[in-house]
Amino acid sequence: METMQQVVGRARAAFNSGRSRSLEFRIQQLKALERMVNEREKEILAALKADLHKSGPDACSHEILGVLRDLVLAMEELPSWAAPQPVKKDVLTIRDEAYVRHEPLGVVLIIGAWNYPFVLVMQPLIGAIAAGNAVVVKPSEVSENTARLVAELLPQYLDKDLYTVVTGGVPETTELLTQRFDHILYTGNSSVGRIVMAAAAKHLTPVTLELGGKSPCYIDKDCDLTVACRRITWGKYMNCGQTCIAPDYILCDPSIQSKVVENIKETLKEFYGEDVKSSPDYGRIVNKRHFKRILVLLEGQKIAHGGETDEASCFIAPTILTDVSPESKVMEEEIFGPVLPIVTVKSVEEAIEFINLREKPLALYVFSNNKQLIKRVISETSSGGMTANDVLMHSVVPGLPFGGVGHSGMGAYHGKYSFETFSHRRACLIKDLRMEMVNKVRYPPGSMEMVHL
Amino acid sequence: NPYAGLVSRLRASWLSEKTRPMEYRMAQLEALGHFLDEKKQDIVEATASDLGRAAFETELSEILLCKNELHETLNNLSRWMKDEHVDRTLAMQLDSAFIRKDPYGVVLIIAPWNYPTSLFLAPLIGAIAAGNCVIIKPSEVSKKMERLVAEALPNYLDKDCFAVVTGGVQETTRLLENKFDYIFFTGIPPVGRIVMAAAAKHLTPVTLELGGKNPCYVSDTCDVTNVARRVAWGRFFNAGQTCVAPDYLLCTLEMQEKLIPALQKAIKDFYGPNPQESPDFGRMVSDKQFQRIRALLGSGRVAIGGQTDEAERYIAPTVLVEVQPSDPIMQEEIFGPVLPIVVVANMNEAIDFINSRERPLAIYAFSSDDKVVNQVLERTSSGGFCGNDTLMHMTLSSLPFGGIGNSGLGMYHGKFSFDTFSHRRGCLKRGMGREPLNGPRYPPYSQQKLGVVRAASRVTRPDACTLL
């Protein structure tokens, strides 16, 4: 059994060998990853089903497709991403070469989360490989089947020394974090985010923290409620609410609250049938600990729909709470479950104020026909990202960076931003050793002409 | 918490959205321009008192640099603030997808003593341009400048949104207990670690502009006179107290023999036969720094200079030879007017030497052979790189300025300053119509629906086999 020091040492030696520098090598590794995802799809889907009760098409759409898409993008764009980028020159440098090089950082660490356990290690991994780094991957031990599978599969397809998977729980991760990395990308909750950043600080290691929070969803009176609720239902109950950018709670006028409930109920029936528990498309809570945590949030609340649970299978029915008090427990922490509280507000001003009193969320949603209102909500709030008139979708736009702000995180990735996150932008200026006349004005004694140039 | 009141006052101003409109930011930036113009003489004098630095060095490296940053920012701010529209998928063609630049909120800038104006002002320009409120903590080591900034700056900026805090280690430690939305720190790595650890408690993002030992490789094929002048200029500017100064030289014994007389001539041309009498050569900022650097003079042998004068905190422009990698002067960033030469057999040895140490803020390579310069560039890693000159890559604001590893994280200058102090928020605006198009994404899931979703989101590759 290797120690963490040995694992990281091996990765560093492999990086120092220089073989991950060539674009051909990186593309070859990405191609191998693509083959892995295609050839072993069945096993990947089986692991996701075992960990989170995800159905085949669900897991395919939400985990596999995104990975394949990022792989194709990286393979196609890498030459242009990695090319030196010339910059605008000034009077003093007009005859020089001035450009920015994207260089690998070295050995990077990716810590995955359990809710989308495959894509949340793979998507960063694609960027890290594309950028030319050696990578240590630490999948979440909570989604144990996927963790085990990733640990088995990666060495079968990728360079074993450059790319390593480390499994284990808190003690193993803590030990891993004592090692020196050149970047750490962590997906998870804010408390552990602090621990990761504190560990990184010891080595001055830059971090990308993809955390969470309570993503608010404001529904304006002036909107197509049927459509809005349909889209919200989709995003809220996907993966049984265990999505970092799920709409966490709803803010709306009291006059539309019951209509919202009715619409969501209708949509739930359409999506999952009369007996949600027997729908193959409805997930389960990942483990007993989280199951119990979410149950506590229901205490004392007005349950307008749902509320049924079954501990043996970690089943919690799609649940809606109405007239929720801002001070209640369900409004304190990120729910990360299929419970949707509705907090009533009298106006968009009140909604904005409500949102701004709280920590900056990872995502923010607003539904309205009124373009001005949407503009206002965007301008007067802050969040990692946002979507108007839908949920989740900003996270799949190829050109948008995906990340948090404040307690919901720092840094961003996806697509090209993954490559940039794992690269160092090195400023390069190449001058001529001749042309010394030009420099004369800058030298002492006291040349004020230089200043007035 | 002695600063809690100040921080919450600024946070309240932040929440009032005062700093958001472009006109407000431009007005504050213009006020900074007035500060630079009206206080220029005071700045020059305060810096001369703190660092013994010549007026023209201050004008060149601080005033001019900041004016350029200001002008570039004022000229481009409206463009930088605009939403950036981005690539969408085919299915999203009717939607609006863009990156919105949001200010972070209340920002803390901690500045060092060696360029006491530009190292708070340049980040401040970016922070204001990006719409933040700012607390500035100038260095207590450059005492006169600290007082000037604390007394004069608040008269130019909106006191509701911008404040200066003075003090030493204790005050800074207390200040760092508060929650900031961004922290920008320039200084040494050990303090960088402390700042980042404090930031971690609040999940505050940081930019750390640190330092290290910047190697300067001189190949055997080069114009020795020009090399000597450019290296001497970079090394002895501000009496060596520059984070991107060439810290030590790597060359062959043959080249060393040629360089010594050339460096001697350059020093004489710049500072005259007795640099202590030259108005253009600076002093060490404090007794502590003077004593630290004087102690390093024991490494190797003095080839040029070596004189010191404690009363003036003067250390002569000095070149040391016969320096061993294990000598004290090779263990820390020198930050003084002393240039050790470490002899290597060839370029490969120089590259190996550089790569066996922490990654520096800058690497310099001198050669009239392009290939040599490129080899050093490609086989090493550093914050930035300059071929055939020193310091100059820092003056081009279209180049990002920042470190890597121990020399720092993050970057700034020009647009990079604006970007550093902005949160880039991914935004998607959709319509409520065309709901049937969303059909395939909803449960109940099916292979057929999956097929539609797959087809809609596929990115095709030119060489993909489509037989199946």
Coordinates of C-alpha atoms in Angstrom, one line a residue, chain A residues 12 15 21 31 34 41 55-58 60-62 64-65 68-69 72-73 75-76 87-90 92-93 98-101 103-106 180 182 190-191 193-194 197-198 200-207 209 211 222-225 227-228 230-231 234 238 270-272 281 356 359-360 364 367-369 371 374-375 377-391 393-394 396-401 403-410 417 424-436 439-448 450-453, chain B residues 14-15 17 20 40 55-57 59-60 64 84 86-89 92 97-100 102-105 179 181 189-190 192-194 196-197 199-206 208 210 221-223 225-227 229-230 233 237 269-271 280 358-359 363 366-368 370 373-374 376-390 392-409 411 416 419 423-436 438-439 441-447 450 453-454 457-463:
Chain A
R12 CA 5.4 14.5 -9.7
F15 CA 5.2 15.2 -14.6
R21 CA 3.8 18.4 -22.3
K31 CA -8.9 9.7 -26.8
E34 CA -13.3 8.7 -24.7
E41 CA -20.8 2.7 -20.4
S55 CA -32.0 5.2 -14.3
G56 CA -30.0 4.5 -17.5
P57 CA -31.3 7.4 -19.6
D58 CA -31.1 9.7 -16.6
C60 CA -26.7 9.0 -19.6
S61 CA -28.1 12.5 -20.0
H62 CA -26.7 14.0 -16.9
I64 CA -22.1 10.6 -19.7
L65 CA -23.2 13.0 -22.4
L68 CA -18.3 13.0 -24.0
R69 CA -19.1 16.5 -25.1
V72 CA -14.7 16.2 -28.0
L73 CA -14.4 19.9 -27.3
M75 CA -9.6 17.3 -28.4
E76 CA -10.7 19.7 -31.1
V87 CA -0.7 40.6 -26.9
K88 CA -1.0 44.2 -27.8
K89 CA 2.4 46.0 -27.6
D90 CA 3.2 49.5 -26.7
L92 CA 8.6 50.5 -25.8
T93 CA 7.9 47.0 -27.0
A98 CA 5.1 39.7 -26.5
Y99 CA 2.7 36.8 -25.8
V100 CA 1.1 34.7 -23.1
R101 CA 1.9 31.0 -22.9
E103 CA 1.6 26.1 -19.3
P104 CA 0.8 23.1 -17.1
L105 CA 0.8 23.8 -13.4
G106 CA 2.3 20.5 -12.4
R180 CA 1.9 19.7 -2.0
D182 CA -0.1 22.9 -7.8
S190 CA -18.6 25.0 2.3
S191 CA -17.3 23.6 5.6
G193 CA -14.2 23.9 1.3
R194 CA -12.7 25.9 4.2
M197 CA -8.4 26.0 1.3
A198 CA -6.7 26.1 4.7
A200 CA -3.8 24.6 0.4
A201 CA -2.7 27.8 2.1
K202 CA 0.2 26.0 3.7
H203 CA 1.7 25.3 0.3
L204 CA 0.3 28.5 -1.4
T205 CA -1.7 26.2 -3.7
P206 CA -4.4 27.9 -5.8
V207 CA -7.8 26.4 -5.4
L209 CA -13.9 25.4 -4.8
L211 CA -19.5 24.6 -3.2
D222 CA -46.6 37.9 -14.5
C223 CA -45.4 34.6 -16.0
D224 CA -46.7 31.4 -17.5
L225 CA -47.1 29.5 -14.3
V227 CA -44.4 26.3 -17.9
A228 CA -42.5 27.8 -15.0
R230 CA -42.8 22.4 -15.1
R231 CA -39.3 23.5 -15.5
W234 CA -37.7 19.1 -13.4
M238 CA -33.8 15.5 -10.6
E270 CA -46.8 13.5 -15.4
F271 CA -43.1 12.9 -14.6
Y272 CA -43.2 10.1 -12.1
D281 CA -36.9 7.7 -12.9
N356 CA -29.2 39.7 -0.5
E359 CA -24.9 34.1 1.5
K360 CA -24.3 34.4 -2.3
L364 CA -30.2 32.0 -8.9
F367 CA -39.4 33.4 -13.8
S368 CA -41.1 36.4 -15.4
N369 CA -42.5 37.7 -18.7
K371 CA -37.8 41.6 -19.2
I374 CA -35.4 40.0 -14.9
K375 CA -32.8 42.6 -15.6
V377 CA -33.0 40.8 -10.4
I378 CA -29.7 40.1 -12.2
S379 CA -28.3 43.5 -11.5
E380 CA -29.3 43.8 -7.9
T381 CA -28.1 40.3 -6.8
S382 CA -25.0 38.2 -7.0
S383 CA -24.7 34.5 -7.5
G384 CA -22.3 32.0 -9.1
G385 CA -24.5 31.8 -12.2
M386 CA -28.1 32.2 -13.1
T387 CA -30.9 31.3 -15.5
A388 CA -34.0 33.2 -16.3
N389 CA -37.2 31.3 -17.1
D390 CA -35.6 27.9 -16.7
V391 CA -33.4 26.1 -14.2
M393 CA -29.4 25.3 -18.0
H394 CA -26.7 27.9 -17.6
V396 CA -24.6 23.4 -20.0
V397 CA -24.0 26.5 -22.1
P398 CA -20.5 25.8 -23.7
G399 CA -19.3 29.3 -23.4
L400 CA -20.2 30.0 -19.8
P401 CA -17.9 29.5 -16.9
G403 CA -18.5 28.4 -10.5
G404 CA -19.6 30.0 -7.3
V405 CA -19.0 33.3 -5.5
G406 CA -18.7 34.0 -1.8
H407 CA -19.7 30.9 0.2
S408 CA -20.8 29.1 -3.0
G409 CA -17.2 28.9 -4.1
M410 CA -14.3 30.5 -6.1
Y417 CA -12.5 27.3 -18.5
H424 CA -0.5 29.0 -15.7
R425 CA -0.7 32.0 -17.9
R426 CA 2.9 33.0 -18.3
A427 CA 3.8 36.4 -19.6
C428 CA 6.6 36.3 -22.1
L429 CA 8.5 39.3 -23.5
I430 CA 11.4 38.6 -25.9
K431 CA 13.6 41.5 -26.8
D432 CA 16.5 42.0 -29.1
L433 CA 19.9 42.1 -27.6
R434 CA 20.8 44.8 -30.0
M435 CA 18.9 48.1 -30.2
E436 CA 20.5 49.3 -27.0
N439 CA 17.3 51.8 -23.7
K440 CA 19.6 54.7 -23.1
V441 CA 16.9 57.0 -21.9
R442 CA 15.9 54.7 -19.0
Y443 CA 19.4 54.5 -17.4
P444 CA 20.8 56.8 -14.8
P445 CA 22.1 59.4 -14.3
G446 CA 18.7 61.1 -13.8
S447 CA 17.1 60.7 -17.3
M448 CA 13.9 62.7 -17.1
M450 CA 12.4 58.8 -20.3
V451 CA 9.6 59.9 -18.1
H452 CA 8.3 62.4 -20.6
L453 CA 8.3 59.8 -23.4
Chain B
W14 CA -21.6 48.3 -0.9
L15 CA -25.2 47.1 -0.4
E17 CA -25.2 49.9 -4.8
R20 CA -22.2 50.1 -9.4
K40 CA 3.2 63.9 -7.0
A55 CA 12.8 61.2 -8.2
F56 CA 13.1 59.9 -11.7
E57 CA 12.9 56.3 -10.5
E59 CA 8.3 59.0 -11.6
L60 CA 9.1 56.1 -14.0
L64 CA 4.0 56.8 -14.8
E84 CA -19.8 39.2 -22.9
V86 CA -20.9 33.5 -25.6
D87 CA -21.2 30.4 -27.7
R88 CA -24.5 28.5 -27.3
T89 CA -25.7 25.1 -28.4
M92 CA -30.3 27.7 -27.4
A97 CA -26.2 33.6 -22.9
F98 CA -23.6 36.0 -21.5
I99 CA -21.0 36.6 -18.8
R100 CA -21.9 39.4 -16.4
D102 CA -20.2 41.5 -10.9
P103 CA -18.2 43.3 -8.3
Y104 CA -17.2 41.1 -5.3
G105 CA -18.2 43.6 -2.6
K179 CA -14.8 38.9 6.3
D181 CA -15.1 39.5 -0.5
P189 CA 5.6 34.0 0.8
P190 CA 5.4 33.4 4.6
G192 CA 1.2 35.1 1.9
R193 CA 0.4 31.8 3.7
I194 CA -0.9 33.7 6.7
M196 CA -4.5 32.8 2.6
A197 CA -5.1 30.9 5.8
A199 CA -9.0 34.1 3.9
A200 CA -9.9 30.4 4.0
K201 CA -11.9 30.9 7.2
H202 CA -14.3 33.1 5.2
L203 CA -13.9 31.4 1.8
T204 CA -12.5 34.6 0.5
P205 CA -10.7 34.4 -2.9
V206 CA -7.2 35.9 -3.0
L208 CA -1.0 36.8 -3.8
L210 CA 4.8 37.1 -3.7
T221 CA 26.9 34.1 -27.2
C222 CA 25.8 37.6 -26.4
D223 CA 26.7 41.2 -26.5
T225 CA 28.1 45.3 -22.9
N226 CA 24.4 45.4 -23.5
V227 CA 23.8 42.5 -21.2
R229 CA 23.8 47.4 -18.7
R230 CA 20.4 45.7 -18.8
W233 CA 19.7 48.4 -14.5
F237 CA 17.0 50.0 -9.7
D269 CA 28.2 54.9 -16.1
F270 CA 25.0 54.9 -14.1
Y271 CA 26.2 56.0 -10.6
D280 CA 20.3 58.2 -8.5
E358 CA 11.1 27.1 -6.2
R359 CA 9.4 28.6 -9.2
I363 CA 13.2 34.3 -15.3
F366 CA 20.2 36.6 -22.4
S367 CA 21.5 35.3 -25.7
S368 CA 21.9 36.5 -29.2
D370 CA 17.0 32.8 -30.2
V373 CA 16.3 32.0 -25.1
N374 CA 13.5 29.7 -26.2
V376 CA 15.3 28.4 -21.2
L377 CA 11.7 29.6 -21.7
E378 CA 10.3 26.2 -22.6
R379 CA 12.1 24.1 -20.1
T380 CA 11.4 26.2 -17.0
S381 CA 8.4 27.6 -15.2
S382 CA 8.0 31.0 -13.7
G383 CA 5.4 33.8 -13.2
G384 CA 6.7 35.7 -16.2
F385 CA 9.7 35.6 -18.5
C386 CA 11.8 38.2 -20.3
G387 CA 14.4 37.4 -22.9
N388 CA 17.3 39.8 -23.4
D389 CA 16.2 42.3 -20.8
T390 CA 15.1 42.7 -17.2
M392 CA 10.3 45.1 -18.9
H393 CA 7.7 42.4 -19.2
M394 CA 6.1 44.0 -16.1
T395 CA 5.6 47.3 -18.0
L396 CA 3.4 46.0 -20.7
S397 CA -0.1 46.0 -19.3
S398 CA -1.5 43.6 -21.9
L399 CA 0.7 41.0 -20.2
P400 CA -0.7 39.4 -17.0
F401 CA 1.5 40.0 -14.0
G402 CA 1.6 37.3 -11.4
G403 CA 3.5 34.4 -9.9
I404 CA 3.3 30.6 -9.7
G405 CA 3.9 28.2 -6.8
N406 CA 5.8 30.1 -4.1
S407 CA 5.9 33.3 -6.1
G408 CA 2.2 33.7 -6.0
L409 CA -1.2 33.0 -7.4
M411 CA -2.4 38.1 -11.7
F416 CA -6.4 41.6 -15.7
D419 CA -11.0 40.8 -14.2
H423 CA -16.9 37.8 -10.4
R424 CA -17.6 36.4 -13.9
R425 CA -21.2 35.3 -13.6
G426 CA -22.6 32.9 -16.2
C427 CA -26.1 34.0 -17.2
L428 CA -28.7 32.4 -19.4
K429 CA -32.0 34.1 -20.3
R430 CA -34.6 31.9 -21.9
G431 CA -38.1 32.4 -23.1
M432 CA -41.2 30.7 -21.7
G433 CA -42.4 29.6 -25.1
R434 CA -41.3 26.6 -27.1
E435 CA -42.0 24.4 -24.1
P436 CA -42.6 21.3 -26.3
N438 CA -38.0 20.7 -23.7
G439 CA -40.1 17.5 -23.8
R441 CA -35.5 16.2 -21.2
Y442 CA -38.4 15.4 -18.8
P443 CA -39.3 12.1 -17.1
P444 CA -40.5 9.5 -17.7
Y445 CA -37.1 8.9 -19.4
S446 CA -36.8 6.6 -22.3
Q447 CA -34.2 5.4 -24.8
L450 CA -32.4 10.0 -24.8
V453 CA -31.2 14.6 -26.3
R454 CA -28.0 12.9 -27.5
S457 CA -26.2 18.0 -27.8
R458 CA -23.8 16.1 -29.9
V459 CA -20.6 17.8 -31.1
T460 CA -19.4 16.1 -34.2
R461 CA -15.8 15.6 -35.0
P462 CA -14.5 15.8 -38.6
D463 CA -12.9 12.4 -38.5

